[in-house]
Amino acid sequence: MMRASLVELLKHALLDLKASWVMWILLALSVVDLIIIIERAAFLRSIRDNVPKLAAELDSLLRGDRVREALDRMKASKSAEAAVVVAGLRHADLGPASAEKAMAGAQALQRVRLERGLAVLGTVGNNAPFLGLLGTVIGVIEAFEILGRPTDAAAAQAASALAPQAIMSSIAEALVATAVGLFVAIPAVAAFNWFQRRIQTVGANTEALSNVVLAHLAAEAPPAEARAAAP
């Protein structure tokens, strides 16, 4: 009896709320998603740089022992890759191990900066379909409630004309909730995957530039003949 009363209480609570509140939540999440996507896309665009050209310039300056000029060139770049190299060049006088540690720390900070907001996209992408499914379940419960509502012949006859329309309306609302959940989730997942791919590219570029610095710091002084033959 207590279990039946609890089920009835929960059923009536869901029916009173209907599925519209789920759609309002999904609408709010879609706005949040859009803001994050636009902000992250603009941010990643603002820190883009020609990394192969940057690596060639860095290698050329370091070959000429112009560490100060290399540091200034990296500071002039807005890219996350250059910011990591700056940390290494600042510790160049302390040796390769110190520079490597400095660049590892800077790379971790840059990764946090690059991934800001992506947890929200991932969470919405994973859970929006479940919110839509919740709205669908509420709509189906409402449809079955309408089917079981008439209790006597007179009431059943009076409601027979309106029941099919009300049932179809509840089912339609339920399906709309599912569709809205998918509509919110798909762009969030697509954007999350694209941003993760972009972050991986930045990480690979950072590793390439870091290795250029470490190669010069760890290199032994070449013989005079090899230095003269070098391009």
XYZ file of C-alpha atoms in Angstrom:
231
model
C 0.000 0.000 0.000
C 2.764 2.404 0.927
C 4.620 1.517 -2.268
C 1.458 2.092 -4.329
C 0.924 5.453 -2.651
C 4.513 6.478 -3.399
C 4.161 5.487 -7.062
C 0.914 7.441 -7.338
C 2.515 10.460 -5.677
C 5.459 10.414 -8.082
C 3.169 9.866 -11.052
C 1.006 12.852 -10.199
C 4.084 14.994 -9.567
C 5.423 14.174 -13.036
C 2.052 14.726 -14.654
C 1.692 18.118 -12.954
C 5.089 19.207 -14.246
C 4.482 17.759 -17.733
C 7.367 17.566 -20.235
C 7.612 21.286 -20.911
C 10.114 21.883 -18.093
C 12.481 19.387 -19.712
C 12.342 21.354 -22.948
C 13.082 24.609 -21.132
C 16.166 23.006 -19.580
C 17.273 21.732 -22.989
C 16.733 25.169 -24.484
C 18.897 26.746 -21.779
C 21.603 24.125 -22.363
C 21.561 24.816 -26.096
C 22.199 28.511 -25.416
C 25.083 27.635 -23.078
C 26.504 25.300 -25.725
C 26.318 27.974 -28.391
C 28.117 30.521 -26.197
C 30.907 28.069 -25.370
C 31.319 26.966 -29.002
C 31.579 30.537 -30.278
C 33.970 31.578 -27.494
C 36.241 28.533 -27.925
C 36.290 28.856 -31.719
C 37.199 32.547 -31.481
C 39.880 31.819 -28.881
C 41.522 29.029 -30.887
C 41.457 31.216 -33.979
C 43.131 34.078 -32.088
C 46.105 31.918 -31.029
C 46.775 30.309 -34.400
C 50.227 30.766 -35.924
C 52.341 29.278 -38.702
C 54.123 26.682 -36.574
C 56.441 25.265 -39.306
C 57.670 28.792 -40.056
C 58.007 29.483 -36.330
C 60.061 26.309 -35.881
C 62.360 27.235 -38.774
C 62.952 30.724 -37.348
C 63.576 29.306 -33.888
C 66.084 26.780 -35.234
C 67.893 29.456 -37.231
C 68.187 31.822 -34.263
C 69.356 29.111 -31.892
C 71.958 27.902 -34.385
C 73.371 31.407 -34.311
C 73.382 31.418 -30.487
C 70.883 34.271 -30.530
C 68.819 33.063 -27.588
C 67.613 36.548 -26.670
C 66.314 37.138 -30.191
C 64.664 33.727 -30.184
C 62.966 34.585 -26.893
C 61.697 37.895 -28.302
C 60.395 36.141 -31.427
C 58.481 33.595 -29.374
C 57.034 36.322 -27.153
C 55.728 38.080 -30.259
C 53.608 35.038 -31.142
C 50.179 34.610 -29.559
C 50.204 30.839 -29.989
C 50.114 28.389 -27.095
C 53.093 26.592 -28.644
C 55.252 29.719 -28.455
C 54.220 30.361 -24.850
C 55.631 26.960 -23.883
C 58.898 27.624 -25.728
C 59.241 30.971 -23.942
C 59.277 29.136 -20.611
C 62.057 26.862 -21.881
C 64.178 29.676 -23.271
C 63.952 31.554 -19.985
C 65.562 28.549 -18.299
C 68.056 27.858 -21.067
C 70.975 29.097 -18.984
C 70.186 26.437 -16.345
C 70.584 23.540 -18.764
C 68.397 21.188 -20.814
C 66.818 19.433 -17.816
C 65.664 22.701 -16.286
C 64.332 23.962 -19.622
C 62.451 20.696 -20.189
C 60.794 20.895 -16.778
C 59.824 24.522 -17.364
C 58.271 23.686 -20.728
C 56.380 20.719 -19.242
C 54.861 22.999 -16.611
C 53.982 25.662 -19.159
C 52.386 23.056 -21.417
C 50.181 21.825 -18.574
C 48.990 25.384 -17.932
C 48.312 25.926 -21.631
C 46.293 22.707 -21.787
C 44.069 23.921 -18.954
C 43.613 27.169 -20.860
C 42.745 25.334 -24.081
C 40.276 22.912 -22.450
C 38.287 25.553 -20.558
C 34.561 24.999 -21.084
C 34.950 21.667 -22.877
C 33.761 19.706 -19.830
C 30.402 21.470 -20.150
C 30.147 20.534 -23.833
C 30.983 16.930 -23.061
C 28.483 16.755 -20.203
C 25.678 18.252 -22.267
C 26.475 16.037 -25.235
C 26.316 12.913 -23.060
C 23.254 13.822 -21.006
C 20.944 15.860 -23.260
C 19.505 12.686 -24.890
C 18.665 11.348 -21.420
C 16.848 14.584 -20.565
C 14.911 14.254 -23.814
C 14.124 10.645 -22.924
C 12.831 11.802 -19.545
C 10.438 14.160 -21.317
C 9.357 11.275 -23.543
C 8.649 9.054 -20.541
C 6.550 11.791 -18.919
C 4.539 12.178 -22.136
C 3.928 8.441 -22.366
C 2.839 8.328 -18.710
C 0.397 11.134 -19.443
C -0.979 9.259 -22.462
C -1.578 6.126 -20.402
C -3.146 8.206 -17.644
C -5.641 9.563 -20.152
C -6.436 6.042 -21.339
C -7.150 4.848 -17.802
C -9.027 7.926 -16.609
C -12.736 7.081 -17.340
C -14.178 4.824 -14.652
C -17.831 4.435 -15.637
C -19.759 4.019 -18.848
C -21.136 7.563 -18.918
C -17.726 9.137 -18.401
C -16.166 6.801 -20.912
C -18.756 7.752 -23.542
C -18.274 11.458 -22.897
C -14.476 11.224 -23.109
C -14.325 8.860 -26.069
C -14.302 11.692 -28.601
C -11.565 13.677 -26.844
C -9.337 10.839 -25.636
C -7.615 9.995 -28.952
C -6.727 13.640 -29.555
C -5.357 14.075 -26.030
C -3.370 10.842 -26.288
C -1.852 11.824 -29.626
C -0.988 15.245 -28.204
C 0.829 13.672 -25.248
C 2.749 11.263 -27.477
C 3.685 14.083 -29.861
C 4.998 16.132 -26.943
C 6.972 13.108 -25.801
C 8.591 12.645 -29.216
C 9.379 16.362 -29.449
C 11.272 16.104 -26.150
C 13.417 13.305 -27.583
C 14.059 15.259 -30.777
C 15.065 18.377 -28.837
C 17.433 16.330 -26.682
C 19.162 14.963 -29.780
C 19.199 18.404 -31.383
C 21.071 19.777 -28.366
C 23.414 16.796 -27.988
C 24.628 16.343 -31.577
C 26.227 19.817 -32.035
C 27.727 19.614 -28.536
C 29.387 16.261 -29.264
C 30.582 17.384 -32.701
C 32.082 20.596 -31.299
C 33.672 18.737 -28.376
C 35.373 16.276 -30.731
C 36.604 19.063 -33.030
C 38.043 21.064 -30.147
C 39.755 17.972 -28.743
C 41.316 17.326 -32.143
C 42.513 20.923 -32.307
C 44.034 20.637 -28.817
C 45.859 17.473 -29.862
C 47.308 19.354 -32.842
C 48.487 22.155 -30.564
C 50.080 19.558 -28.291
C 51.944 17.955 -31.209
C 53.156 21.359 -32.418
C 54.280 22.242 -28.897
C 56.272 19.035 -28.635
C 57.946 19.771 -31.972
C 59.012 23.281 -30.915
C 60.117 22.051 -27.490
C 62.342 19.439 -29.102
C 63.972 22.129 -31.235
C 64.937 23.991 -28.055
C 66.109 20.864 -26.249
C 68.126 19.713 -29.269
C 70.140 22.934 -29.203
C 70.537 23.007 -25.434
C 71.670 19.395 -25.252
C 73.994 19.556 -28.269
C 77.718 19.544 -27.781
C 79.800 22.216 -29.490
C 80.483 20.950 -33.058
C 83.960 20.908 -34.559
C 84.995 23.932 -36.558
C 84.816 21.959 -39.848
C 81.226 20.859 -39.192
C 80.213 24.386 -38.184
C 81.676 25.788 -41.411
C 79.877 23.149 -43.491
C 76.518 23.727 -41.798
C 73.984 25.679 -43.907
